[in-house]
PDB file of C-alpha atoms in Angstrom:
ATOM      1  CA  LYS A 109    -105.764 108.399-132.407  1.00  0.00           C
ATOM      2  CA  VAL A 110    -109.182 106.948-131.615  1.00  0.00           C
ATOM      3  CA  LEU A 111    -111.978 107.343-134.170  1.00  0.00           C
ATOM      4  CA  SER A 112    -115.596 106.481-133.318  1.00  0.00           C
ATOM      5  CA  LEU A 113    -118.823 106.246-135.308  1.00  0.00           C
ATOM      6  CA  GLN A 114    -122.108 104.406-134.808  1.00  0.00           C
ATOM      7  CA  GLY A 115    -120.966 102.842-131.510  1.00  0.00           C
ATOM      8  CA  ILE A 116    -117.778 101.341-132.954  1.00  0.00           C
ATOM      9  CA  SER A 117    -114.268 102.716-132.395  1.00  0.00           C
ATOM     10  CA  PHE A 118    -110.830 102.157-133.874  1.00  0.00           C
ATOM     11  CA  ASP A 119    -107.659 102.843-131.888  1.00  0.00           C
ATOM     12  CA  ILE A 120    -104.951 103.639-134.460  1.00  0.00           C
ATOM     13  CA  THR A 121    -101.340 103.508-133.305  1.00  0.00           C
ATOM     14  CA  VAL A 122     -97.958 103.629-135.019  1.00  0.00           C
ATOM     15  CA  LEU A 123     -95.069 101.860-133.275  1.00  0.00           C
ATOM     16  CA  GLY A 124     -91.888 102.204-135.313  1.00  0.00           C
ATOM     17  CA  ASN A 125     -92.653 100.687-138.736  1.00  0.00           C
ATOM     18  CA  GLU A 126     -95.887  99.052-137.580  1.00  0.00           C
ATOM     19  CA  LEU A 127     -99.419 100.384-137.976  1.00  0.00           C
ATOM     20  CA  ILE A 128    -101.821  98.861-135.437  1.00  0.00           C
ATOM     21  CA  ILE A 129    -105.598  99.125-135.744  1.00  0.00           C
ATOM     22  CA  GLN A 130    -107.578  97.945-132.711  1.00  0.00           C
ATOM     23  CA  PRO A 131    -111.349  97.739-133.221  1.00  0.00           C
ATOM     24  CA  ILE A 132    -113.563  98.334-130.180  1.00  0.00           C
ATOM     25  CA  GLY A 133    -117.256  97.467-129.944  1.00  0.00           C
ATOM     26  CA  LEU A 134    -117.611  94.677-132.519  1.00  0.00           C
ATOM     27  CA  THR A 135    -119.866  91.879-131.271  1.00  0.00           C
ATOM     28  CA  ILE A 136    -117.753  88.879-132.399  1.00  0.00           C
ATOM     29  CA  ASP A 137    -114.148  89.730-133.325  1.00  0.00           C
ATOM     30  CA  ASN A 138    -112.193  92.692-131.897  1.00  0.00           C
ATOM     31  CA  THR A 139    -108.783  91.301-132.892  1.00  0.00           C
ATOM     32  CA  GLU A 140    -106.208  93.993-133.626  1.00  0.00           C
ATOM     33  CA  VAL A 141    -104.547  94.032-137.034  1.00  0.00           C
ATOM     34  CA  SER A 142    -101.071  95.262-137.858  1.00  0.00           C
ATOM     35  CA  HIS A 143     -99.342  96.319-141.057  1.00  0.00           C
ATOM     36  CA  ASP A 144     -95.659  96.825-141.837  1.00  0.00           C
ATOM     37  CA  ILE A 145     -95.432 100.420-143.070  1.00  0.00           C
ATOM     38  CA  ALA A 146     -91.659 100.660-143.513  1.00  0.00           C
ATOM     39  CA  GLY A 147     -90.930 103.408-146.060  1.00  0.00           C
ATOM     40  CA  TYR A 148     -94.232 105.173-145.335  1.00  0.00           C
ATOM     41  CA  THR A 149     -95.519 107.815-142.935  1.00  0.00           C
ATOM     42  CA  VAL A 150     -99.087 107.886-141.637  1.00  0.00           C
ATOM     43  CA  THR A 151    -100.507 111.286-142.583  1.00  0.00           C
ATOM     44  CA  ASN A 152    -104.097 110.998-141.363  1.00  0.00           C
ATOM     45  CA  ALA A 153    -106.992 108.674-140.566  1.00  0.00           C
ATOM     46  CA  GLU A 154    -110.725 109.120-141.075  1.00  0.00           C
ATOM     47  CA  ILE A 155    -113.921 107.251-140.300  1.00  0.00           C
ATOM     48  CA  GLY A 156    -117.179 107.247-142.240  1.00  0.00           C
ATOM     49  CA  ASP A 157    -120.026 105.036-143.434  1.00  0.00           C
ATOM     50  CA  LEU A 158    -119.076 104.870-147.111  1.00  0.00           C
ATOM     51  CA  ASN A 159    -121.571 102.183-148.139  1.00  0.00           C
ATOM     52  CA  ALA A 160    -124.426 103.549-145.990  1.00  0.00           C
ATOM     53  CA  ASP A 161    -124.982 100.205-144.241  1.00  0.00           C
ATOM     54  CA  GLY A 162    -125.081 101.665-140.726  1.00  0.00           C
ATOM     55  CA  TYR A 163    -121.530 100.510-139.871  1.00  0.00           C
ATOM     56  CA  PRO A 164    -118.295 102.472-140.237  1.00  0.00           C
ATOM     57  CA  GLU A 165    -115.250 102.179-142.438  1.00  0.00           C
ATOM     58  CA  VAL A 166    -111.874 103.365-141.164  1.00  0.00           C
ATOM     59  CA  LEU A 167    -109.215 104.638-143.571  1.00  0.00           C
ATOM     60  CA  VAL A 168    -105.564 105.299-142.734  1.00  0.00           C
ATOM     61  CA  TYR A 169    -103.651 107.470-145.213  1.00  0.00           C
ATOM     62  CA  LEU A 170     -99.966 106.848-145.871  1.00  0.00           C
ATOM     63  CA  THR A 171     -97.333 108.762-147.822  1.00  0.00           C
ATOM     64  CA  SER A 172     -94.166 107.153-149.114  1.00  0.00           C
ATOM     65  CA  ASP A 173     -90.838 108.527-147.972  1.00  0.00           C
ATOM     66  CA  GLY A 174     -88.858 110.381-150.650  1.00  0.00           C
ATOM     67  CA  SER A 175     -89.585 113.126-153.161  1.00  0.00           C
ATOM     68  CA  GLY A 176     -92.575 111.471-154.848  1.00  0.00           C
ATOM     69  CA  SER A 177     -94.760 111.330-151.747  1.00  0.00           C
ATOM     70  CA  TYR A 178     -96.840 108.537-153.262  1.00  0.00           C
ATOM     71  CA  GLY A 179    -100.020 107.916-151.328  1.00  0.00           C
ATOM     72  CA  SER A 180    -101.524 104.680-150.145  1.00  0.00           C
ATOM     73  CA  VAL A 181    -104.566 103.713-148.100  1.00  0.00           C
ATOM     74  CA  ILE A 182    -105.184 100.965-145.566  1.00  0.00           C
ATOM     75  CA  GLY A 183    -108.871 100.590-144.866  1.00  0.00           C
ATOM     76  CA  TYR A 184    -111.273  98.314-143.007  1.00  0.00           C
ATOM     77  CA  SER A 185    -115.009  97.898-143.295  1.00  0.00           C
ATOM     78  CA  VAL A 186    -117.241  96.637-140.469  1.00  0.00           C
ATOM     79  CA  ASN A 187    -119.352  93.582-141.300  1.00  0.00           C
ATOM     80  CA  ASN A 188    -122.803  93.985-139.682  1.00  0.00           C
ATOM     81  CA  GLY A 189    -121.244  95.156-136.407  1.00  0.00           C
ATOM     82  CA  LYS A 190    -119.622  91.743-135.847  1.00  0.00           C
ATOM     83  CA  SER A 191    -116.145  91.858-137.394  1.00  0.00           C
ATOM     84  CA  MET A 192    -114.104  93.857-139.884  1.00  0.00           C
ATOM     85  CA  SER A 193    -112.381  93.046-143.146  1.00  0.00           C
ATOM     86  CA  GLN A 194    -109.794  94.874-145.180  1.00  0.00           C
ATOM     87  CA  ILE A 195    -110.887  97.031-148.117  1.00  0.00           C
ATOM     88  CA  PHE A 196    -109.053  96.614-151.415  1.00  0.00           C
ATOM     89  CA  PHE A 197    -107.691  99.933-152.728  1.00  0.00           C
ATOM     90  CA  PRO A 198    -106.564  99.831-156.390  1.00  0.00           C
ATOM     91  CA  ASP A 199    -103.263 101.375-157.432  1.00  0.00           C
ATOM     92  CA  VAL A 200    -103.926 104.494-159.522  1.00  0.00           C
ATOM     93  CA  THR A 201    -101.253 103.344-161.991  1.00  0.00           C
ATOM     94  CA  ASP A 202    -103.472 100.365-162.941  1.00  0.00           C
ATOM     95  CA  ASN A 203    -105.874 102.778-164.685  1.00  0.00           C
ATOM     96  CA  PRO A 204    -104.391 104.573-167.743  1.00  0.00           C
ATOM     97  CA  GLU A 205    -106.966 107.397-167.715  1.00  0.00           C
ATOM     98  CA  ALA A 206    -106.598 108.074-163.994  1.00  0.00           C
ATOM     99  CA  SER A 207    -102.802 107.844-163.922  1.00  0.00           C
ATOM    100  CA  LYS A 208    -101.916 110.033-166.938  1.00  0.00           C
ATOM    101  CA  GLY A 209     -99.493 112.638-165.558  1.00  0.00           C
ATOM    102  CA  TYR A 210     -99.402 110.989-162.105  1.00  0.00           C
ATOM    103  CA  MET A 211     -96.232 111.452-160.036  1.00  0.00           C
ATOM    104  CA  GLY A 212     -97.521 111.152-156.487  1.00  0.00           C
ATOM    105  CA  HIS A 213     -98.210 113.991-154.032  1.00  0.00           C
ATOM    106  CA  ASP A 214    -101.586 112.432-153.190  1.00  0.00           C
ATOM    107  CA  GLU A 215    -104.213 113.857-150.865  1.00  0.00           C
ATOM    108  CA  PHE A 216    -107.094 111.720-149.584  1.00  0.00           C
ATOM    109  CA  ALA A 217    -110.446 112.554-148.013  1.00  0.00           C
ATOM    110  CA  ILE A 218    -113.848 111.102-147.282  1.00  0.00           C
ATOM    111  CA  VAL A 219    -116.473 113.323-148.897  1.00  0.00           C
ATOM    112  CA  GLU A 220    -120.008 112.216-147.973  1.00  0.00           C
ATOM    113  CA  LEU A 221    -120.394 108.674-149.421  1.00  0.00           C
ATOM    114  CA  SER A 222    -117.316 108.931-151.658  1.00  0.00           C
ATOM    115  CA  PHE A 223    -113.625 108.450-151.045  1.00  0.00           C
ATOM    116  CA  CYS A 224    -111.517 110.949-152.978  1.00  0.00           C
ATOM    117  CA  GLN A 225    -107.903 110.897-154.109  1.00  0.00           C
ATOM    118  CA  ARG A 226    -106.465 114.145-155.449  1.00  0.00           C
ATOM    119  CA  PHE A 227    -103.055 114.850-156.965  1.00  0.00           C
ATOM    120  CA  PRO A 228    -101.284 117.348-159.243  1.00  0.00           C
ATOM    121  CA  ILE A 229    -101.039 116.454-162.931  1.00  0.00           C
ATOM    122  CA  TYR A 230     -97.557 116.541-164.426  1.00  0.00           C
ATOM    123  CA  LYS A 231     -96.920 117.331-168.066  1.00  0.00           C
ATOM    124  CA  GLU A 232     -94.100 115.636-169.945  1.00  0.00           C
ATOM    125  CA  LYS A 233     -91.366 118.221-169.241  1.00  0.00           C
ATOM    126  CA  ASP A 234     -92.449 119.128-165.673  1.00  0.00           C
ATOM    127  CA  THR A 235     -90.049 118.691-162.780  1.00  0.00           C
ATOM    128  CA  ASN A 236     -91.182 116.938-159.611  1.00  0.00           C
ATOM    129  CA  ALA A 237     -91.396 120.307-157.847  1.00  0.00           C
ATOM    130  CA  LYS A 238     -93.378 122.125-160.575  1.00  0.00           C
ATOM    131  CA  PRO A 239     -96.472 120.361-161.951  1.00  0.00           C
ATOM    132  CA  THR A 240     -98.266 122.452-164.597  1.00  0.00           C
ATOM    133  CA  GLY A 241    -101.155 120.207-165.653  1.00  0.00           C
ATOM    134  CA  GLY A 242    -103.717 121.171-163.012  1.00  0.00           C
ATOM    135  CA  THR A 243    -105.249 118.716-160.560  1.00  0.00           C
ATOM    136  CA  ARG A 244    -106.976 115.364-160.926  1.00  0.00           C
ATOM    137  CA  GLN A 245    -109.545 114.058-158.484  1.00  0.00           C
ATOM    138  CA  ILE A 246    -110.625 110.433-158.489  1.00  0.00           C
ATOM    139  CA  GLN A 247    -113.856 109.616-156.687  1.00  0.00           C
ATOM    140  CA  TYR A 248    -114.302 106.038-155.511  1.00  0.00           C
ATOM    141  CA  LYS A 249    -117.381 104.204-154.291  1.00  0.00           C
ATOM    142  CA  LEU A 250    -117.194 101.286-151.869  1.00  0.00           C
ATOM    143  CA  LYS A 251    -118.579  98.165-153.570  1.00  0.00           C
ATOM    144  CA  GLU A 252    -118.988  94.517-152.631  1.00  0.00           C
ATOM    145  CA  GLY A 253    -116.247  92.417-154.237  1.00  0.00           C
ATOM    146  CA  GLU A 254    -115.853  88.657-154.592  1.00  0.00           C
ATOM    147  CA  ALA A 255    -113.617  88.314-151.528  1.00  0.00           C
ATOM    148  CA  ASN A 256    -114.022  91.661-149.778  1.00  0.00           C
ATOM    149  CA  ARG A 257    -115.263  95.192-150.257  1.00  0.00           C
ATOM    150  CA  GLN A 258    -113.283  97.311-152.668  1.00  0.00           C
ATOM    151  CA  PHE A 259    -112.969 100.848-153.903  1.00  0.00           C
ATOM    152  CA  VAL A 260    -113.960 101.223-157.536  1.00  0.00           C
ATOM    153  CA  ILE A 261    -113.572 104.412-159.574  1.00  0.00           C
ATOM    154  CA  ASP A 262    -116.824 106.334-159.855  1.00  0.00           C
ATOM    155  CA  LYS A 263    -115.612 109.593-161.438  1.00  0.00           C
ATOM    156  CA  ILE A 264    -112.346 111.061-162.724  1.00  0.00           C
ATOM    157  CA  LEU A 265    -112.264 114.866-162.734  1.00  0.00           C
ATOM    158  CA  SER A 266    -109.478 117.134-163.965  1.00  0.00           C
ATOM    159  CA  PHE A 267    -109.350 120.861-163.329  1.00  0.00           C
TER     160      PHE A 267
END
């Protein structure tokens, strides 16, 4: 799958247990990156300008094998059109408010300038197949971190 925005493209390929992201159109460094994704399946990939700097971010969505279908994200942000660096995505279980009732089954999407994670909420006696607590949506904003850009929670909605 090739995704393009603002004159920059990303060729996303899965070979066995390896995810390969090849940037195209960066002025200094177009080196491909690879990730071992053993135990995961790539479910989708999207491109957007999440920090409104005129350069794209690419996000690849993964789902773990097994009944939990836990989601994960591998993302890269373009640095002034010259190179790209990986975006840090926090684990939802690191935030007690966000992770209450969390048992996987994640969905991800770019919505305007936000990155959203949505999942069913499980109550204490729920089975993995029958969540009864509604849905939680976590909206993240892309922020500058000490070492690299990172997603930080902007809003937590339950409905």
